[in-house]
Amino acid sequence: MIKIANLKKSFNDNHVLCGINLEIPVGSTTVVIGSSGCGKTVLLKHIIGLMRPDDGKVAIDGIEISGIYGTGLFKLRQRMGMVFQGSALLDSLTVYENISLGLREHKRLSKSELHSIVKEKLSLVHLVGAENLMPSQLSGGMKKRVAIARALAINPDYILYDEPTTALDPITAKKIDSLICDLQVKLSITTIAVTHDLVSAYKIGNKIAMLAEGKIIFEGTPMDIKKCKKKEIQEFIKGRIYE
Amino acid sequence: MKNVVEYVGEVALFIKELFRSIPKFYKSFGLTTDQIILIGIGSLPIVIVTNFFTGAVTAYQAAFQGREYLPDVYIGMSVIKAFMIELGPVLTGLIVGGRVGSAITAELGSMRITEQIDALETLAIDPVRYLVLPRVIAGAIVLPLLTIIAILMGCVGGGFCSVLLLHIKPIIYIEGLKLQFMAHELWGGLIKAFAFGIIIALMGSYHGFKATGGAEGVGKATTRAVVSIFILIIIFDFIIAQIVF
């Protein structure tokens, strides 16, 4: 389980996270929603230890990620995978090399073992045959799939998605949503996604948390949020401003 | 002043990270050989051309300044001396610094702003060990090798100029080269080149890692990298010369 307690982060005078408290249950999908620039990605980067909090803590299965460095941090990260908003594939490597990168670094596997793992992950994301393509030859949706395959390659306990459907057309976005749901069911992997795409959030989320003005202002199921009467939540989910 | 102190502190921390990654160098062996080829082979044509003509102009200037009252053997002597202790390493450092230092910053800067470096971290891969260490080691190996080629090409260029334009007998030019060839001076030049190789890769990587704010940020980082590389090469040229010669 991931526990976030009183997490605070500021950039100069810009207070982005002002005391976040959130629990992410194991084996389900938690979606953090919120408007653009509200700090969703900053929260995600704290969960995987790419950023250090000013105050508060993030604990992964009881281990405080903000308190560990070096080898300890890398070991913990081997249990996590992250899919970046822009996919962040290494553009000098092929699809095969991108997916196998983590495995080659951390595990002693033969070429045939590596090949079969990459093939298995590519089939999970419906991209068999793309092994030798370069990232520049892929569409936005394909890049996203390769990024998911790369994150899954080390069989992580947790997978983090940063805006998984941003900049994708509605059909491709729907396919990526379905893929995230399928993978969660097939692999029973604990999933955390941040998005401002409500269609996506309703589809993939078992739990939804809303982030606004640096705090979590709502936690519940997709059904609960639709029923919630809070003004700022209604404004966000209906896309209207109530005076 | 605060900015300078901050800058020096950040570079020092970056160097500390680099040292910390050295024990796992064995994982980056393949990447290092790739960088050696990329930096070395890629820089070879420009190093050859630049040093050939600089050698020629050195011989011409030596003749212009002293031919009336010094023997012709003096031309070969001045070419080899200038190239071994100064022109070979410094010219190579500046050329490779401009070419490779900017390329490293642009590449790593683009990786930084497209979150590829963050992606490496999330894959539990130390980006300094994966990206910086191979470049620094490659720089340290390649620059002395390129400097040897630079010295050689300087002498060849000087020879062409001496024989074809100044009408000096080849044997006299070669005699001059032999007279002033001193092994400790060659070693001194190579030590300079070794330091310049580290400076180029280190500063190129540092500025790439610190790039922010999109394409404009990468452009600014590249400019800063090249300026810092050139300044450090000149400063370290002076320091090493004081220690070695």
Short mmCIF file of C-alpha atoms in Angstrom, two decimals:
data_model
loop_
_atom_site.label_atom_id
_atom_site.label_comp_id
_atom_site.label_asym_id
_atom_site.label_seq_id
_atom_site.Cartn_x
_atom_site.Cartn_y
_atom_site.Cartn_z
CA MET A 1 0.00 0.00 0.00
CA ILE A 2 1.09 3.55 -0.67
CA LYS A 3 0.49 6.05 2.11
CA ILE A 4 0.94 9.75 1.56
CA ALA A 5 0.89 11.85 4.70
CA ASN A 6 0.90 15.65 4.94
CA LEU A 7 2.92 15.99 1.73
CA LYS A 8 4.03 19.54 1.00
CA LYS A 9 5.98 20.92 -1.94
CA SER A 10 6.65 24.48 -3.05
CA PHE A 11 8.61 25.97 -5.93
CA ASN A 12 9.74 29.38 -4.68
CA ASP A 13 6.46 31.11 -3.72
CA ASN A 14 4.29 28.67 -5.63
CA HIS A 15 2.82 26.23 -3.08
CA VAL A 16 1.89 23.25 -5.24
CA LEU A 17 1.15 20.58 -2.66
CA CYS A 18 -0.14 21.88 0.69
CA GLY A 19 -0.54 18.81 2.87
CA ILE A 20 -1.70 15.87 0.77
CA ASN A 21 -3.09 12.87 2.64
CA LEU A 22 -3.97 9.88 0.50
CA GLU A 23 -3.95 6.09 0.72
CA ILE A 24 -3.63 3.99 -2.40
CA PRO A 25 -5.03 0.50 -1.88
CA VAL A 26 -3.25 -2.55 -3.29
CA GLY A 27 -4.56 -4.34 -6.37
CA SER A 28 -6.85 -1.61 -7.65
CA THR A 29 -6.70 1.56 -9.73
CA THR A 30 -6.63 4.94 -8.05
CA VAL A 31 -7.05 7.96 -10.29
CA VAL A 32 -6.04 11.44 -9.17
CA ILE A 33 -7.94 14.08 -11.11
CA GLY A 34 -7.58 17.82 -11.12
CA SER A 35 -7.20 20.78 -13.42
CA SER A 36 -4.03 21.38 -15.45
CA GLY A 37 -1.16 22.66 -13.33
CA CYS A 38 -2.73 21.68 -10.00
CA GLY A 39 0.20 19.43 -9.05
CA LYS A 40 -0.88 15.96 -10.19
CA THR A 41 2.45 15.16 -11.89
CA VAL A 42 4.35 16.61 -8.94
CA LEU A 43 2.44 14.20 -6.68
CA LEU A 44 3.25 11.27 -8.97
CA LYS A 45 6.94 12.22 -9.04
CA HIS A 46 6.98 12.21 -5.24
CA ILE A 47 5.48 8.71 -5.19
CA ILE A 48 8.32 7.34 -7.34
CA GLY A 49 11.00 9.44 -5.64
CA LEU A 50 11.85 11.73 -8.55
CA MET A 51 11.10 14.69 -6.28
CA ARG A 52 11.76 15.18 -2.58
CA PRO A 53 9.05 16.72 -0.42
CA ASP A 54 9.53 19.89 1.62
CA ASP A 55 7.55 18.22 4.38
CA GLY A 56 5.48 15.06 4.94
CA LYS A 57 6.15 11.57 3.66
CA VAL A 58 5.36 8.99 1.05
CA ALA A 59 5.60 5.39 2.22
CA ILE A 60 5.60 2.41 -0.15
CA ASP A 61 4.70 -0.75 1.78
CA GLY A 62 6.01 0.93 4.90
CA ILE A 63 9.27 2.17 3.34
CA GLU A 64 9.54 5.94 3.29
CA ILE A 65 10.75 6.71 -0.24
CA SER A 66 11.69 10.28 0.58
CA GLY A 67 14.11 9.02 3.23
CA ILE A 68 16.17 6.66 1.07
CA TYR A 69 18.87 7.31 -1.51
CA GLY A 70 21.17 5.41 -3.84
CA THR A 71 20.90 1.65 -3.91
CA GLY A 72 17.92 1.53 -1.54
CA LEU A 73 15.96 3.89 -3.75
CA PHE A 74 16.89 2.00 -6.92
CA LYS A 75 15.81 -1.29 -5.30
CA LEU A 76 12.44 0.17 -4.40
CA ARG A 77 12.04 1.56 -7.90
CA GLN A 78 12.54 -1.92 -9.32
CA ARG A 79 9.12 -2.67 -7.88
CA MET A 80 7.54 0.28 -9.66
CA GLY A 81 6.97 1.29 -13.25
CA MET A 82 6.06 4.69 -14.62
CA VAL A 83 4.46 5.73 -17.90
CA PHE A 84 5.27 9.35 -18.66
CA GLN A 85 2.94 11.87 -20.27
CA GLY A 86 5.14 12.12 -23.36
CA SER A 87 6.07 8.41 -23.14
CA ALA A 88 9.77 9.33 -22.59
CA LEU A 89 11.13 6.51 -24.73
CA LEU A 90 14.90 6.72 -25.19
CA ASP A 91 15.01 7.94 -28.77
CA SER A 92 18.41 6.44 -29.53
CA LEU A 93 17.15 2.92 -28.74
CA THR A 94 14.77 0.64 -30.64
CA VAL A 95 11.47 -0.53 -29.17
CA TYR A 96 13.15 -3.82 -28.20
CA GLU A 97 16.04 -2.03 -26.50
CA ASN A 98 13.70 0.35 -24.68
CA ILE A 99 11.59 -2.47 -23.27
CA SER A 100 14.54 -4.65 -22.35
CA LEU A 101 16.61 -1.80 -20.87
CA GLY A 102 15.59 -2.34 -17.25
CA LEU A 103 15.96 -6.11 -17.56
CA ARG A 104 19.43 -5.85 -19.08
CA GLU A 105 20.52 -3.56 -16.28
CA HIS A 106 19.16 -5.50 -13.35
CA LYS A 107 18.84 -9.16 -14.31
CA ARG A 108 21.19 -11.68 -15.80
CA LEU A 109 19.12 -13.06 -18.62
CA SER A 110 20.10 -14.82 -21.80
CA LYS A 111 19.25 -13.29 -25.16
CA SER A 112 16.44 -15.79 -25.71
CA GLU A 113 14.96 -15.07 -22.27
CA LEU A 114 15.10 -11.33 -22.96
CA HIS A 115 13.52 -11.86 -26.35
CA SER A 116 10.64 -13.89 -24.95
CA ILE A 117 9.94 -11.34 -22.18
CA VAL A 118 9.93 -8.43 -24.66
CA LYS A 119 7.64 -10.40 -26.99
CA GLU A 120 5.29 -11.22 -24.10
CA LYS A 121 5.10 -7.56 -23.02
CA LEU A 122 4.57 -6.39 -26.58
CA SER A 123 1.73 -8.86 -26.99
CA LEU A 124 0.17 -7.54 -23.76
CA VAL A 125 0.05 -4.08 -25.35
CA HIS A 126 -0.95 -5.43 -28.79
CA LEU A 127 2.24 -4.34 -30.55
CA VAL A 128 3.84 -7.59 -31.66
CA GLY A 129 6.27 -7.05 -34.53
CA ALA A 130 7.32 -3.52 -33.53
CA GLU A 131 10.58 -4.63 -31.89
CA ASN A 132 12.94 -3.09 -34.42
CA LEU A 133 11.19 0.24 -34.88
CA MET A 134 12.71 3.45 -33.54
CA PRO A 135 10.55 5.75 -31.35
CA SER A 136 10.53 8.34 -34.16
CA GLN A 137 8.70 5.80 -36.34
CA LEU A 138 5.85 5.34 -33.85
CA SER A 139 2.54 7.18 -33.51
CA GLY A 140 1.54 8.77 -30.18
CA GLY A 141 -0.63 5.80 -29.25
CA MET A 142 2.08 3.29 -30.16
CA LYS A 143 4.64 5.21 -28.10
CA LYS A 144 2.29 5.06 -25.13
CA ARG A 145 1.93 1.30 -25.57
CA VAL A 146 5.69 0.81 -25.75
CA ALA A 147 6.08 2.96 -22.62
CA ILE A 148 3.53 0.72 -20.86
CA ALA A 149 5.38 -2.40 -22.05
CA ARG A 150 8.66 -0.92 -20.76
CA ALA A 151 7.12 -0.17 -17.38
CA LEU A 152 5.73 -3.72 -17.19
CA ALA A 153 8.96 -5.43 -18.26
CA ILE A 154 10.32 -5.76 -14.73
CA ASN A 155 6.97 -7.07 -13.41
CA PRO A 156 6.40 -4.18 -11.02
CA ASP A 157 4.04 -4.22 -8.04
CA TYR A 158 2.96 -0.67 -8.82
CA ILE A 159 2.46 1.16 -12.10
CA LEU A 160 2.08 4.91 -12.35
CA TYR A 161 0.50 6.64 -15.35
CA ASP A 162 0.99 10.35 -15.94
CA GLU A 163 -1.86 11.62 -18.13
CA PRO A 164 -2.13 8.37 -20.10
CA THR A 165 -4.61 9.68 -22.67
CA THR A 166 -3.42 13.26 -23.12
CA ALA A 167 -2.73 14.27 -26.74
CA LEU A 168 -4.39 11.14 -28.11
CA ASP A 169 -7.46 11.07 -30.35
CA PRO A 170 -10.67 9.78 -28.69
CA ILE A 171 -10.46 6.31 -30.28
CA THR A 172 -6.81 5.77 -29.34
CA ALA A 173 -7.50 7.19 -25.86
CA LYS A 174 -10.31 4.65 -25.45
CA LYS A 175 -7.97 1.85 -26.52
CA ILE A 176 -5.34 2.95 -24.00
CA ASP A 177 -8.01 3.09 -21.26
CA SER A 178 -9.12 -0.44 -22.14
CA LEU A 179 -5.51 -1.57 -22.11
CA ILE A 180 -4.92 -0.08 -18.63
CA CYS A 181 -8.08 -1.84 -17.34
CA ASP A 182 -7.09 -5.15 -18.97
CA LEU A 183 -3.59 -5.04 -17.55
CA GLN A 184 -4.88 -4.22 -14.09
CA VAL A 185 -7.22 -7.22 -14.20
CA LYS A 186 -4.72 -9.62 -15.81
CA LEU A 187 -1.74 -8.72 -13.65
CA SER A 188 -3.53 -7.54 -10.45
CA ILE A 189 -1.12 -4.65 -10.44
CA THR A 190 -1.68 -1.62 -8.20
CA THR A 191 -2.29 1.26 -10.56
CA ILE A 192 -2.08 4.99 -9.95
CA ALA A 193 -3.04 7.35 -12.73
CA VAL A 194 -3.23 11.12 -12.82
CA THR A 195 -5.39 12.73 -15.45
CA HIS A 196 -7.76 15.57 -16.19
CA ASP A 197 -9.63 13.35 -18.66
CA LEU A 198 -12.81 12.42 -16.78
CA VAL A 199 -13.94 9.84 -19.35
CA SER A 200 -10.68 8.04 -18.77
CA ALA A 201 -10.88 8.47 -14.97
CA TYR A 202 -14.39 6.99 -14.80
CA LYS A 203 -13.39 4.08 -17.00
CA ILE A 204 -10.15 3.00 -15.34
CA GLY A 205 -10.60 4.14 -11.74
CA ASN A 206 -11.81 2.04 -8.82
CA LYS A 207 -11.10 5.01 -6.62
CA ILE A 208 -10.98 8.67 -7.59
CA ALA A 209 -9.26 11.43 -5.66
CA MET A 210 -9.55 15.05 -6.67
CA LEU A 211 -6.66 17.45 -6.17
CA ALA A 212 -7.35 21.18 -5.99
CA GLU A 213 -5.39 24.05 -4.49
CA GLY A 214 -2.74 21.68 -3.21
CA LYS A 215 -5.09 19.41 -1.26
CA ILE A 216 -7.17 16.30 -1.83
CA ILE A 217 -10.72 17.63 -1.72
CA PHE A 218 -12.50 14.40 -2.59
CA GLU A 219 -11.96 10.64 -2.32
CA GLY A 220 -14.44 8.03 -3.43
CA THR A 221 -15.70 5.84 -6.25
CA PRO A 222 -16.53 7.17 -9.73
CA MET A 223 -20.20 6.93 -8.73
CA ASP A 224 -19.59 8.96 -5.55
CA ILE A 225 -17.92 11.83 -7.39
CA LYS A 226 -20.78 12.13 -9.85
CA LYS A 227 -23.16 12.49 -6.90
CA CYS A 228 -20.95 14.85 -4.92
CA LYS A 229 -22.53 18.29 -4.44
CA LYS A 230 -19.34 20.27 -3.73
CA LYS A 231 -19.24 23.32 -5.97
CA GLU A 232 -15.61 22.97 -7.17
CA ILE A 233 -16.12 19.29 -7.95
CA GLN A 234 -19.30 19.94 -9.91
CA GLU A 235 -17.54 22.73 -11.80
CA PHE A 236 -14.70 20.41 -12.71
CA ILE A 237 -16.73 17.38 -13.75
CA LYS A 238 -19.32 19.37 -15.68
CA GLY A 239 -16.82 21.78 -17.17
CA ARG A 240 -18.85 24.80 -16.09
CA ILE A 241 -18.15 27.70 -13.78
CA TYR A 242 -20.89 28.45 -11.25
CA GLU A 243 -20.87 32.07 -10.10
CA MET B 1 29.08 36.17 -6.74
CA LYS B 2 26.35 33.99 -5.21
CA ASN B 3 25.65 32.57 -8.66
CA VAL B 4 29.30 31.66 -9.17
CA VAL B 5 29.47 29.93 -5.78
CA GLU B 6 26.21 28.10 -6.52
CA TYR B 7 27.48 27.06 -9.94
CA VAL B 8 30.78 25.74 -8.57
CA GLY B 9 28.91 23.91 -5.81
CA GLU B 10 26.53 22.27 -8.27
CA VAL B 11 29.37 21.18 -10.54
CA ALA B 12 31.18 19.76 -7.48
CA LEU B 13 28.07 17.76 -6.52
CA PHE B 14 27.79 16.52 -10.10
CA ILE B 15 31.42 15.35 -9.95
CA LYS B 16 30.67 13.61 -6.65
CA GLU B 17 27.79 11.74 -8.34
CA LEU B 18 30.15 10.79 -11.14
CA PHE B 19 32.71 9.37 -8.70
CA ARG B 20 29.95 7.46 -6.93
CA SER B 21 29.01 5.77 -10.21
CA ILE B 22 32.55 4.58 -11.02
CA PRO B 23 32.32 1.19 -9.21
CA LYS B 24 29.53 0.18 -11.61
CA PHE B 25 31.47 1.20 -14.71
CA TYR B 26 31.52 -2.42 -15.90
CA LYS B 27 27.81 -2.02 -16.76
CA SER B 28 28.63 0.88 -19.09
CA PHE B 29 31.53 -0.70 -20.95
CA GLY B 30 29.64 -1.07 -24.23
CA LEU B 31 28.32 2.48 -24.01
CA THR B 32 31.86 3.76 -23.47
CA THR B 33 33.22 2.06 -26.59
CA ASP B 34 30.30 3.56 -28.55
CA GLN B 35 31.23 7.02 -27.26
CA ILE B 36 34.92 6.50 -28.04
CA ILE B 37 34.00 5.77 -31.65
CA LEU B 38 31.51 8.63 -31.77
CA ILE B 39 33.85 11.25 -30.30
CA GLY B 40 37.09 9.93 -31.80
CA ILE B 41 36.18 8.96 -35.35
CA GLY B 42 33.71 11.84 -35.68
CA SER B 43 36.28 14.44 -34.67
CA LEU B 44 39.13 13.01 -36.72
CA PRO B 45 38.58 14.93 -40.02
CA ILE B 46 38.31 18.35 -38.37
CA VAL B 47 41.32 17.65 -36.14
CA ILE B 48 43.40 16.58 -39.15
CA VAL B 49 42.47 19.55 -41.33
CA THR B 50 42.78 22.18 -38.59
CA ASN B 51 46.12 20.97 -37.30
CA PHE B 52 47.60 20.46 -40.76
CA PHE B 53 46.98 24.08 -41.67
CA THR B 54 47.94 25.37 -38.23
CA GLY B 55 51.22 23.48 -38.61
CA ALA B 56 51.72 25.11 -41.98
CA VAL B 57 51.02 28.59 -40.62
CA THR B 58 53.31 27.96 -37.60
CA ALA B 59 56.18 27.06 -39.94
CA TYR B 60 55.46 30.09 -42.10
CA GLN B 61 55.35 32.44 -39.10
CA ALA B 62 58.54 30.93 -37.66
CA ALA B 63 60.30 31.58 -40.97
CA PHE B 64 58.81 35.07 -41.23
CA GLN B 65 60.06 35.99 -37.74
CA GLY B 66 63.51 34.46 -37.65
CA ARG B 67 64.74 33.21 -40.99
CA GLU B 68 67.03 36.18 -41.55
CA TYR B 69 69.16 35.53 -38.49
CA LEU B 70 68.35 31.90 -37.45
CA PRO B 71 69.26 28.65 -39.21
CA ASP B 72 66.50 26.79 -41.16
CA VAL B 73 66.56 23.94 -38.68
CA TYR B 74 64.88 26.37 -36.28
CA ILE B 75 61.57 26.07 -38.24
CA GLY B 76 61.12 22.33 -37.54
CA MET B 77 62.18 22.93 -33.94
CA SER B 78 59.56 25.63 -33.38
CA VAL B 79 56.77 23.62 -35.03
CA ILE B 80 57.24 20.50 -32.92
CA LYS B 81 57.78 22.47 -29.71
CA ALA B 82 54.64 24.55 -30.25
CA PHE B 83 52.53 21.53 -31.11
CA MET B 84 53.71 19.22 -28.34
CA ILE B 85 53.33 21.61 -25.44
CA GLU B 86 50.58 23.95 -26.58
CA LEU B 87 48.96 23.91 -29.98
CA GLY B 88 48.31 20.15 -30.24
CA PRO B 89 46.39 19.71 -26.97
CA VAL B 90 44.80 23.17 -26.79
CA LEU B 91 43.66 23.36 -30.41
CA THR B 92 42.31 19.81 -30.23
CA GLY B 93 40.61 20.60 -26.92
CA LEU B 94 38.92 23.70 -28.32
CA ILE B 95 37.87 22.01 -31.57
CA VAL B 96 36.51 18.88 -29.87
CA GLY B 97 35.08 21.06 -27.09
CA GLY B 98 33.04 23.04 -29.59
CA ARG B 99 32.00 20.04 -31.60
CA VAL B 100 31.46 17.34 -28.98
CA GLY B 101 30.70 19.46 -25.90
CA SER B 102 27.79 21.16 -27.66
CA ALA B 103 26.53 17.84 -29.04
CA ILE B 104 26.59 16.24 -25.57
CA THR B 105 24.68 19.16 -24.03
CA ALA B 106 22.10 19.23 -26.82
CA GLU B 107 21.55 15.47 -26.61
CA LEU B 108 21.32 15.23 -22.83
CA GLY B 109 19.36 18.51 -22.63
CA SER B 110 16.75 17.12 -25.02
CA MET B 111 16.64 13.95 -22.94
CA ARG B 112 16.12 16.03 -19.81
CA ILE B 113 13.23 18.11 -21.16
CA THR B 114 11.50 15.08 -22.71
CA GLU B 115 11.75 13.24 -19.35
CA GLN B 116 14.02 10.52 -20.77
CA ILE B 117 16.47 11.04 -17.90
CA ASP B 118 13.61 10.76 -15.40
CA ALA B 119 12.53 7.59 -17.23
CA LEU B 120 15.99 6.11 -16.65
CA GLU B 121 15.66 6.86 -12.94
CA THR B 122 12.25 5.19 -12.77
CA LEU B 123 13.84 2.11 -14.38
CA ALA B 124 16.24 2.16 -11.40
CA ILE B 125 19.15 3.10 -13.69
CA ASP B 126 21.56 5.75 -12.44
CA PRO B 127 21.51 8.33 -15.27
CA VAL B 128 24.96 9.64 -14.32
CA ARG B 129 26.42 6.15 -14.64
CA TYR B 130 24.46 5.42 -17.83
CA LEU B 131 24.91 8.73 -19.65
CA VAL B 132 27.77 10.73 -18.13
CA LEU B 133 30.41 8.20 -17.06
CA PRO B 134 30.80 6.64 -20.55
CA ARG B 135 31.19 10.09 -22.10
CA VAL B 136 33.75 11.26 -19.53
CA ILE B 137 35.84 8.09 -19.84
CA ALA B 138 35.60 8.25 -23.63
CA GLY B 139 36.69 11.90 -23.56
CA ALA B 140 39.66 11.10 -21.31
CA ILE B 141 40.78 8.30 -23.66
CA VAL B 142 40.06 9.96 -26.99
CA LEU B 143 41.52 13.43 -26.45
CA PRO B 144 45.13 12.23 -25.89
CA LEU B 145 44.83 10.01 -28.98
CA LEU B 146 43.48 12.88 -31.05
CA THR B 147 46.25 15.10 -29.69
CA ILE B 148 48.91 12.65 -30.92
CA ILE B 149 47.28 12.81 -34.35
CA ALA B 150 47.11 16.61 -34.05
CA ILE B 151 50.85 16.86 -33.26
CA LEU B 152 51.61 14.56 -36.14
CA MET B 153 49.44 16.54 -38.56
CA GLY B 154 50.91 19.83 -37.32
CA CYS B 155 54.39 18.54 -38.13
CA VAL B 156 53.24 17.25 -41.52
CA GLY B 157 51.56 20.60 -42.31
CA GLY B 158 54.68 22.47 -41.18
CA GLY B 159 56.77 20.18 -43.38
CA PHE B 160 54.64 20.82 -46.45
CA CYS B 161 54.86 24.55 -45.94
CA SER B 162 58.63 24.43 -45.29
CA VAL B 163 59.42 22.32 -48.31
CA LEU B 164 56.94 23.68 -50.86
CA LEU B 165 56.72 27.35 -49.91
CA LEU B 166 59.88 28.12 -47.96
CA HIS B 167 62.09 25.79 -50.06
CA ILE B 168 63.81 24.21 -47.05
CA LYS B 169 65.31 20.78 -47.55
CA PRO B 170 63.12 18.05 -45.97
CA ILE B 171 66.11 16.63 -44.12
CA ILE B 172 66.72 19.97 -42.40
CA TYR B 173 63.07 20.31 -41.35
CA ILE B 174 63.09 16.72 -40.01
CA GLU B 175 66.37 17.39 -38.22
CA GLY B 176 64.69 20.33 -36.47
CA LEU B 177 61.79 18.09 -35.40
CA LYS B 178 64.21 15.52 -33.99
CA LEU B 179 66.26 18.11 -32.12
CA GLN B 180 63.30 19.44 -30.18
CA PHE B 181 61.44 16.16 -29.62
CA MET B 182 61.45 15.71 -25.85
CA ALA B 183 59.43 12.88 -24.37
CA HIS B 184 58.51 14.75 -21.18
CA GLU B 185 57.03 17.57 -23.26
CA LEU B 186 54.93 15.09 -25.21
CA TRP B 187 53.72 13.59 -21.92
CA GLY B 188 52.92 17.07 -20.64
CA GLY B 189 50.81 17.76 -23.72
CA LEU B 190 49.02 14.44 -23.32
CA ILE B 191 48.27 15.16 -19.66
CA LYS B 192 46.68 18.42 -20.79
CA ALA B 193 44.64 16.55 -23.41
CA PHE B 194 43.51 14.01 -20.80
CA ALA B 195 42.26 16.83 -18.55
CA PHE B 196 40.58 18.61 -21.49
CA GLY B 197 38.78 15.40 -22.46
CA ILE B 198 37.32 15.14 -18.96
CA ILE B 199 36.38 18.84 -18.93
CA ILE B 200 34.59 18.62 -22.30
CA ALA B 201 32.47 15.58 -21.43
CA LEU B 202 31.83 16.66 -17.85
CA MET B 203 30.74 20.22 -18.61
CA GLY B 204 28.77 19.14 -21.68
CA SER B 205 26.91 16.58 -19.58
CA TYR B 206 26.41 18.89 -16.60
CA HIS B 207 24.78 21.62 -18.70
CA GLY B 208 22.65 19.03 -20.50
CA PHE B 209 21.43 17.62 -17.18
CA LYS B 210 20.55 21.11 -15.94
CA ALA B 211 18.69 22.18 -19.10
CA THR B 212 15.17 23.43 -18.48
CA GLY B 213 12.31 24.99 -20.39
CA GLY B 214 12.13 23.43 -23.84
CA ALA B 215 14.11 24.10 -27.02
CA GLU B 216 15.17 27.58 -25.94
CA GLY B 217 16.50 26.17 -22.67
CA VAL B 218 18.53 23.54 -24.53
CA GLY B 219 19.97 26.26 -26.78
CA LYS B 220 20.99 28.37 -23.79
CA ALA B 221 22.46 25.33 -22.02
CA THR B 222 24.51 24.51 -25.12
CA THR B 223 25.90 28.03 -25.29
CA ARG B 224 26.77 27.98 -21.58
CA ALA B 225 28.43 24.57 -21.98
CA VAL B 226 30.68 25.70 -24.85
CA VAL B 227 31.64 28.93 -23.07
CA SER B 228 32.47 27.09 -19.83
CA ILE B 229 34.45 24.41 -21.71
CA PHE B 230 36.56 27.02 -23.54
CA ILE B 231 37.23 29.01 -20.37
CA LEU B 232 38.15 25.92 -18.36
CA ILE B 233 40.44 24.62 -21.12
CA ILE B 234 42.37 27.89 -21.11
CA ILE B 235 42.56 27.99 -17.30
CA PHE B 236 43.62 24.35 -16.97
CA ASP B 237 46.13 24.80 -19.80
CA PHE B 238 47.84 27.41 -17.64
CA ILE B 239 47.61 25.37 -14.42
CA ILE B 240 48.93 22.14 -15.95
CA ALA B 241 51.71 24.03 -17.75
CA GLN B 242 52.81 25.43 -14.36
CA ILE B 243 52.85 21.94 -12.83
CA VAL B 244 54.31 19.89 -15.68
CA PHE B 245 56.82 22.17 -17.47
#
